[in-house]
CSV table of C-alpha atoms and ligand atoms in Angstrom, one decimal:
chain,number,residue,atom,x,y,z
A,68,UNK,CA,8.2,16.7,-24.2
A,69,UNK,CA,9.8,17.9,-21.0
A,70,UNK,CA,10.2,15.5,-18.3
A,71,UNK,CA,9.6,16.2,-14.6
A,72,UNK,CA,9.9,14.1,-10.9
A,73,UNK,CA,8.9,16.4,-9.2
A,74,UNK,CA,5.6,16.7,-7.6
A,75,UNK,CA,6.1,19.9,-5.9
A,76,UNK,CA,1.9,21.1,-6.8
A,77,UNK,CA,0.7,17.2,-6.4
A,78,UNK,CA,-2.0,16.6,-3.3
A,79,UNK,CA,-1.1,13.2,-2.6
A,80,UNK,CA,-3.6,10.8,-0.5
A,81,UNK,CA,-2.2,7.5,1.5
A,82,UNK,CA,-4.4,5.4,3.0
A,83,UNK,CA,-3.4,3.5,5.8
A,84,UNK,CA,0.0,5.8,6.5
A,85,UNK,CA,0.5,6.5,9.8
A,86,UNK,CA,3.0,3.2,10.0
A,87,UNK,CA,5.2,0.2,7.7
A,88,UNK,CA,4.5,0.5,3.9
A,89,UNK,CA,1.6,3.8,3.6
A,90,UNK,CA,4.2,5.9,5.8
A,91,UNK,CA,7.2,5.4,4.1
A,92,UNK,CA,5.8,5.8,0.4
A,93,UNK,CA,3.5,9.2,2.1
A,94,UNK,CA,7.8,10.5,2.4
A,95,UNK,CA,8.7,9.3,-0.3
A,96,UNK,CA,6.2,11.3,-1.7
A,97,UNK,CA,7.3,14.5,0.5
A,98,UNK,CA,10.3,13.8,-0.1
A,99,UNK,CA,10.0,14.3,-4.2
A,100,UNK,CA,7.6,17.6,-3.6
A,101,UNK,CA,4.3,15.9,-3.1
A,102,UNK,CA,2.2,17.6,0.1
A,103,UNK,CA,0.6,14.6,1.8
A,104,UNK,CA,-2.7,13.4,3.7
A,105,UNK,CA,-1.7,10.5,5.9
A,106,UNK,CA,-4.9,8.7,7.6
A,107,UNK,CA,-5.8,5.5,9.5
A,108,UNK,CA,-9.1,4.2,12.1
A,109,UNK,CA,-6.9,6.4,15.3
A,110,UNK,CA,-7.4,9.9,15.5
A,111,UNK,CA,-4.5,10.7,18.0
A,112,UNK,CA,-1.8,13.3,19.3
A,113,UNK,CA,0.9,10.8,17.8
A,114,UNK,CA,-1.0,10.3,14.3
A,115,UNK,CA,-0.8,14.6,14.3
A,116,UNK,CA,2.7,14.7,15.2
A,117,UNK,CA,4.3,12.3,12.8
A,118,UNK,CA,2.5,14.0,9.9
A,119,UNK,CA,3.3,18.1,10.9
A,120,UNK,CA,7.6,16.2,10.7
A,121,UNK,CA,7.0,14.5,7.4
A,122,UNK,CA,5.5,18.7,6.5
A,123,UNK,CA,8.7,20.2,8.3
A,124,UNK,CA,11.3,17.7,7.3
A,125,UNK,CA,10.1,18.1,4.0
A,126,UNK,CA,9.0,22.0,3.4
A,127,UNK,CA,5.8,19.9,2.3
A,128,UNK,CA,1.8,20.3,3.4
A,129,UNK,CA,1.6,17.6,5.3
A,130,UNK,CA,-1.5,16.6,6.7
A,131,UNK,CA,-3.9,13.5,8.6
A,132,UNK,CA,-6.9,12.9,8.4
A,133,UNK,CA,-9.1,10.1,10.3
A,134,UNK,CA,-10.6,7.8,8.5
A,135,UNK,CA,-12.0,4.5,8.8
A,136,UNK,CA,-11.1,2.4,5.4
A,137,UNK,CA,-13.5,-0.5,6.6
A,138,UNK,CA,-16.7,1.9,5.8
A,139,UNK,CA,-17.5,2.8,2.4
A,140,UNK,CA,-18.9,6.6,3.7
A,141,UNK,CA,-15.3,7.2,5.7
A,142,UNK,CA,-13.3,6.6,2.5
A,143,UNK,CA,-15.4,8.8,0.6
A,144,UNK,CA,-15.3,11.4,3.5
A,145,UNK,CA,-11.5,10.8,3.2
A,146,UNK,CA,-11.5,12.1,0.0
A,147,UNK,CA,-13.8,15.1,0.5
A,148,UNK,CA,-11.5,16.4,3.2
A,149,UNK,CA,-8.5,16.3,1.9
A,150,UNK,CA,-9.9,18.8,-1.2
A,151,UNK,CA,-7.5,18.0,-3.3
A,152,UNK,CA,-6.6,15.3,-4.9
A,153,UNK,CA,-4.2,14.1,-8.1
A,154,UNK,CA,-1.9,11.7,-6.1
A,155,UNK,CA,-4.1,7.9,-4.7
A,156,UNK,CA,-2.7,5.4,-3.1
A,157,UNK,CA,-5.4,2.6,-1.7
A,158,UNK,CA,-2.6,0.9,0.8
A,159,UNK,CA,-4.5,0.6,4.4
A,160,UNK,CA,-4.5,-3.5,5.3
A,161,UNK,CA,-4.8,-6.4,7.5
A,162,UNK,CA,-4.4,-10.0,7.3
A,163,UNK,CA,-5.7,-12.9,9.5
A,164,UNK,CA,-4.9,-16.5,8.5
A,165,UNK,CA,-7.1,-19.7,8.7
A,166,UNK,CA,-8.3,-22.5,6.5
A,167,UNK,CA,-10.8,-22.0,4.7
A,168,UNK,CA,-14.1,-24.0,6.3
A,169,UNK,CA,-12.9,-21.9,10.0
A,170,UNK,CA,-12.2,-18.9,8.7
A,171,UNK,CA,-13.7,-16.1,10.7
A,172,UNK,CA,-16.7,-14.8,8.4
A,173,UNK,CA,-16.2,-11.1,10.1
A,174,UNK,CA,-12.6,-11.3,9.5
A,175,UNK,CA,-13.0,-12.3,6.2
A,176,UNK,CA,-15.4,-9.6,5.6
A,177,UNK,CA,-12.8,-7.4,7.0
A,178,UNK,CA,-10.0,-7.8,5.0
A,179,UNK,CA,-12.1,-7.5,1.9
A,180,UNK,CA,-13.6,-4.4,3.3
A,181,UNK,CA,-10.4,-2.6,4.0
A,182,UNK,CA,-7.8,-4.4,0.9
A,183,UNK,CA,-10.3,-4.2,-1.2
A,184,UNK,CA,-13.9,-2.0,-0.9
A,185,UNK,CA,-11.8,1.2,0.2
A,186,UNK,CA,-9.7,1.2,-2.6
A,187,UNK,CA,-13.4,1.9,-5.2
A,188,UNK,CA,-14.7,4.3,-3.4
A,189,UNK,CA,-12.1,6.5,-2.7
A,190,UNK,CA,-11.2,5.4,-6.6
A,191,UNK,CA,-15.0,6.6,-7.2
A,192,UNK,CA,-14.4,10.0,-5.5
A,193,UNK,CA,-11.2,10.9,-6.7
A,194,UNK,CA,-11.1,10.3,-10.1
A,195,UNK,CA,-13.9,13.5,-11.1
A,196,UNK,CA,-11.0,15.6,-8.9
A,197,UNK,CA,-8.1,14.2,-11.2
A,198,UNK,CA,-10.4,14.5,-14.1
A,199,UNK,CA,-10.6,17.9,-13.2
A,200,UNK,CA,-7.3,18.8,-12.5
A,201,UNK,CA,-6.6,17.4,-16.1
A,202,UNK,CA,-4.1,14.8,-14.4
A,203,UNK,CA,-3.7,12.0,-12.0
A,204,UNK,CA,-1.8,9.1,-10.8
A,205,UNK,CA,-4.2,5.7,-8.6
A,206,UNK,CA,-1.6,3.1,-6.8
A,207,UNK,CA,-3.2,-0.1,-5.7
A,208,UNK,CA,-0.9,-0.9,-2.9
A,209,UNK,CA,-1.6,-4.9,-3.9
A,210,UNK,CA,0.2,-8.7,-2.8
A,211,UNK,CA,2.8,-10.9,-3.9
A,212,UNK,CA,-0.8,-12.4,-2.7
A,213,UNK,CA,-2.0,-10.4,-6.1
A,214,UNK,CA,-0.6,-12.3,-8.4
A,215,UNK,CA,0.2,-15.8,-6.6
A,216,UNK,CA,-1.5,-17.2,-4.2
A,217,UNK,CA,-0.5,-19.0,-0.1
A,218,UNK,CA,-3.0,-21.6,1.7
A,219,UNK,CA,-4.1,-20.4,4.7
A,220,UNK,CA,-4.9,-16.9,3.0
A,221,UNK,CA,-8.1,-17.1,1.5
A,222,UNK,CA,-9.8,-13.2,1.8
A,223,UNK,CA,-6.1,-12.3,1.6
A,224,UNK,CA,-5.6,-13.4,-2.2
A,225,UNK,CA,-9.0,-12.8,-2.6
A,226,UNK,CA,-8.8,-8.8,-1.8
A,227,UNK,CA,-4.6,-8.2,-3.2
A,228,UNK,CA,-5.9,-10.6,-6.9
A,229,UNK,CA,-9.3,-8.6,-6.9
A,230,UNK,CA,-7.4,-4.9,-6.6
A,231,UNK,CA,-4.8,-6.5,-9.0
A,232,UNK,CA,-7.9,-6.5,-11.1
A,233,UNK,CA,-9.4,-3.2,-10.4
A,234,UNK,CA,-6.7,-1.2,-11.3
A,235,UNK,CA,-6.9,-2.9,-14.8
A,236,UNK,CA,-11.0,-1.7,-15.1
A,237,UNK,CA,-9.6,1.8,-13.9
A,238,UNK,CA,-6.9,2.4,-16.3
A,239,UNK,CA,-8.9,1.7,-19.5
A,240,UNK,CA,-11.9,3.1,-18.4
A,241,UNK,CA,-9.0,6.3,-17.9
A,242,UNK,CA,-6.8,5.3,-20.6
A,243,UNK,CA,-7.5,8.5,-23.5
A,244,UNK,CA,-7.1,10.3,-20.4
A,245,UNK,CA,-3.4,11.6,-18.5
A,246,UNK,CA,-3.9,9.4,-15.1
A,247,UNK,CA,-3.1,7.0,-15.5
A,248,UNK,CA,-4.0,2.9,-11.9
A,249,UNK,CA,-1.3,0.4,-11.6
A,250,UNK,CA,-1.2,-1.9,-8.6
A,251,UNK,CA,2.5,-2.5,-7.5
A,252,UNK,CA,2.8,-6.1,-5.0
A,253,UNK,CA,4.9,-6.0,-2.6
A,254,UNK,CA,6.6,-8.9,-1.8
A,255,UNK,CA,7.9,-9.5,2.4
A,256,UNK,CA,9.0,-6.1,3.1
A,257,UNK,CA,10.6,-4.6,7.1
A,258,UNK,CA,7.4,-3.2,8.2
A,259,UNK,CA,8.4,-2.1,11.9
A,260,UNK,CA,5.5,-5.4,12.7
A,261,UNK,CA,7.6,-7.5,10.9
A,262,UNK,CA,11.0,-6.3,12.9
A,263,UNK,CA,8.6,-7.4,15.9
A,264,UNK,CA,8.3,-10.9,14.9
A,265,UNK,CA,12.2,-11.5,14.3
A,266,UNK,CA,13.1,-11.9,18.5
A,267,UNK,CA,10.5,-14.9,19.0
A,268,UNK,CA,10.8,-16.6,15.7
A,269,UNK,CA,14.6,-17.0,17.1
A,270,UNK,CA,13.4,-18.0,20.2
A,271,UNK,CA,10.8,-20.5,18.2
A,272,UNK,CA,13.7,-22.1,16.1
A,273,UNK,CA,16.8,-21.6,17.5
A,274,UNK,CA,18.5,-20.2,15.2
A,275,UNK,CA,20.6,-16.5,14.7
A,276,UNK,CA,18.5,-13.4,13.4
A,277,UNK,CA,20.1,-13.7,9.9
A,278,UNK,CA,18.8,-17.8,9.2
A,279,UNK,CA,15.4,-17.0,10.5
A,280,UNK,CA,15.3,-13.7,7.8
A,281,UNK,CA,16.7,-16.1,5.1
A,282,UNK,CA,15.4,-19.9,6.7
A,283,UNK,CA,12.0,-18.8,8.1
A,284,UNK,CA,11.1,-15.9,6.4
A,285,UNK,CA,12.0,-15.7,4.0
A,286,UNK,CA,11.6,-18.8,2.1
A,287,UNK,CA,10.2,-17.9,-1.0
A,288,UNK,CA,12.3,-14.4,-1.5
A,289,UNK,CA,15.0,-15.6,-3.7
A,290,UNK,CA,16.3,-12.5,-3.2
A,291,UNK,CA,17.2,-13.5,0.2
A,292,UNK,CA,16.6,-10.4,1.7
A,293,UNK,CA,13.4,-8.4,2.4
A,294,UNK,CA,12.2,-5.5,0.2
A,295,UNK,CA,12.1,-2.2,1.8
A,296,UNK,CA,9.4,0.4,2.5
A,297,UNK,CA,11.9,3.1,1.3
A,298,UNK,CA,11.8,1.1,-2.2
A,299,UNK,CA,8.0,0.8,-2.0
A,300,UNK,CA,8.0,4.6,-2.0
A,301,UNK,CA,10.1,5.0,-5.6
A,302,UNK,CA,8.4,2.8,-7.4
A,303,UNK,CA,4.6,4.6,-6.4
A,304,UNK,CA,7.1,7.9,-6.7
A,305,UNK,CA,8.0,6.2,-10.3
A,306,UNK,CA,4.9,5.7,-10.9
A,307,UNK,CA,3.9,9.6,-10.6
A,308,UNK,CA,6.4,11.0,-12.7
A,309,UNK,CA,6.3,11.9,-16.1
A,310,UNK,CA,8.8,8.5,-17.1
A,311,UNK,CA,5.8,6.2,-16.5
A,312,UNK,CA,3.1,8.5,-17.9
A,313,UNK,CA,2.5,5.5,-20.5
A,314,UNK,CA,2.7,2.0,-18.1
A,315,UNK,CA,-1.2,1.5,-16.4
A,316,UNK,CA,-3.3,-1.5,-15.9
A,317,UNK,CA,-0.4,-2.9,-14.9
A,318,UNK,CA,1.2,-4.7,-11.9
A,319,UNK,CA,4.7,-4.0,-10.8
A,320,UNK,CA,6.7,-7.2,-8.1
A,321,UNK,CA,9.1,-5.8,-6.2
A,322,UNK,CA,9.7,-8.9,-4.4
A,323,UNK,CA,13.0,-10.3,-5.2
A,324,UNK,CA,11.1,-13.1,-7.0
A,325,UNK,CA,8.9,-14.1,-5.5
A,326,UNK,CA,6.2,-14.3,-8.8
A,327,UNK,CA,9.7,-15.3,-11.0
A,328,UNK,CA,9.3,-18.9,-9.1
B,682,LIG,P1,1.0,-2.2,8.9
B,682,LIG,O1,0.5,-2.7,9.6
B,682,LIG,O2,2.1,-1.6,8.9
B,682,LIG,O3,-0.1,-0.9,8.8
B,682,LIG,C1,-1.2,-1.1,7.4
B,682,LIG,C2,-1.8,0.6,7.8
B,682,LIG,O4,-2.8,0.1,7.4
B,682,LIG,C3,-1.5,1.2,8.3
B,682,LIG,O5,-1.5,2.3,8.9
B,682,LIG,C4,-3.0,0.9,10.2
B,682,LIG,O6,-3.2,2.1,10.5
B,682,LIG,C5,-3.5,0.4,9.1
B,682,LIG,N1,-5.4,0.6,8.6
B,682,LIG,C6,-5.5,-0.3,9.5
B,682,LIG,N2,-7.4,-0.3,9.1
B,682,LIG,C7,-7.3,0.5,8.6
B,682,LIG,C8,-8.5,0.6,8.9
B,682,LIG,N3,-10.1,0.3,8.3
B,682,LIG,N4,-9.1,2.7,8.2
B,682,LIG,C9,-7.7,2.6,7.7
B,682,LIG,N5,-6.4,2.6,8.4
B,682,LIG,C10,-6.4,1.2,8.6
B,682,LIG,O7,1.1,-3.0,7.8
B,682,LIG,P2,2.7,-3.0,6.4
B,682,LIG,O8,3.1,-3.6,5.7
B,682,LIG,O9,2.6,-1.6,6.1
B,682,LIG,O10,1.4,-3.0,4.8
B,682,LIG,C11,0.2,-1.9,4.5
B,682,LIG,C12,0.2,-2.9,2.9
B,682,LIG,O11,0.7,-4.0,2.6
B,682,LIG,C13,-1.2,-3.7,3.4
B,682,LIG,O12,-2.0,-3.3,1.9
B,682,LIG,C14,-0.4,-4.9,2.7
B,682,LIG,O13,-1.5,-5.9,2.7
B,682,LIG,C15,0.6,-4.3,2.3
B,682,LIG,N6,2.2,-5.6,1.9
B,682,LIG,C16,2.5,-5.8,2.8
B,682,LIG,C17,3.3,-6.6,2.7
B,682,LIG,C18,4.7,-6.3,3.9
B,682,LIG,O14,5.3,-7.8,3.6
B,682,LIG,N7,4.6,-6.2,5.7
B,682,LIG,C19,4.3,-7.5,1.7
B,682,LIG,C20,2.8,-7.6,1.3
B,682,LIG,C21,1.9,-6.3,1.0
């Protein structure tokens, strides 16, 4: 069998990809040659310009399609509008932190819809396209919180454990086809959102940037290093390669040892 790591000719849809990890994944997939569809719930000139800049940088077709991942019909419409969908990366996600007995129902519903149910809708819409194309990859961005828990994150932990379980079921239903489904479980990743919290934390704790990162933010990440969006993208590209054709139904941790504790 000849091995290829090039994704030229494949189309990848990445939900929630106008910032952070999703954008990093879109960039690495484009670097590997895939045409990419970026997505979020906004529809600004910046969103479309971001897609255009990726297309120009990597010489691929890059589009931006607005769709709200909290709505099932939008999730399915995203896949329809994408046309081809060989690679589906379910990445859109939000967070809310509160004790269970104070957790707002609206936040619970939104987290379950965006972090979990969206993946059901997009996957259901994408699988027939992958079957018709004779190849497919579904990659769900879960979290270390898909394998372990923290207090005050009930909806997030429930949704992320759910996405790990959902990935296993899709893997079993496609096991005899050239389609794989896996989840990726990041630890703490340095995104613009996380970077923006560092100055405040330095003030609150009267600590240096380095101490805030190592002693406050990364207290559960044994490497004491953030994972990067490029490392998330590289893991996704690997799962799309021929090397990973027999990797299905698993959860790959990229967490500096968090879940080994
Ligand atoms: P982020 O806030 O930078 O990105 C989230 C993306 O989802 C954005 O593009 C946002 O526009 C999009 N989004 C939010 N609501 C949406 C909706 N209703 N419809 C469509 N798009 C929507 O956050 P991130 O850190 O890049 O997180 C990306 C994924 O990685 C999430 O699923 C998150 O749970 C997971 N994750 C992040 C970390 C981390 O440390 N940053 C760790 C583990 C897992």
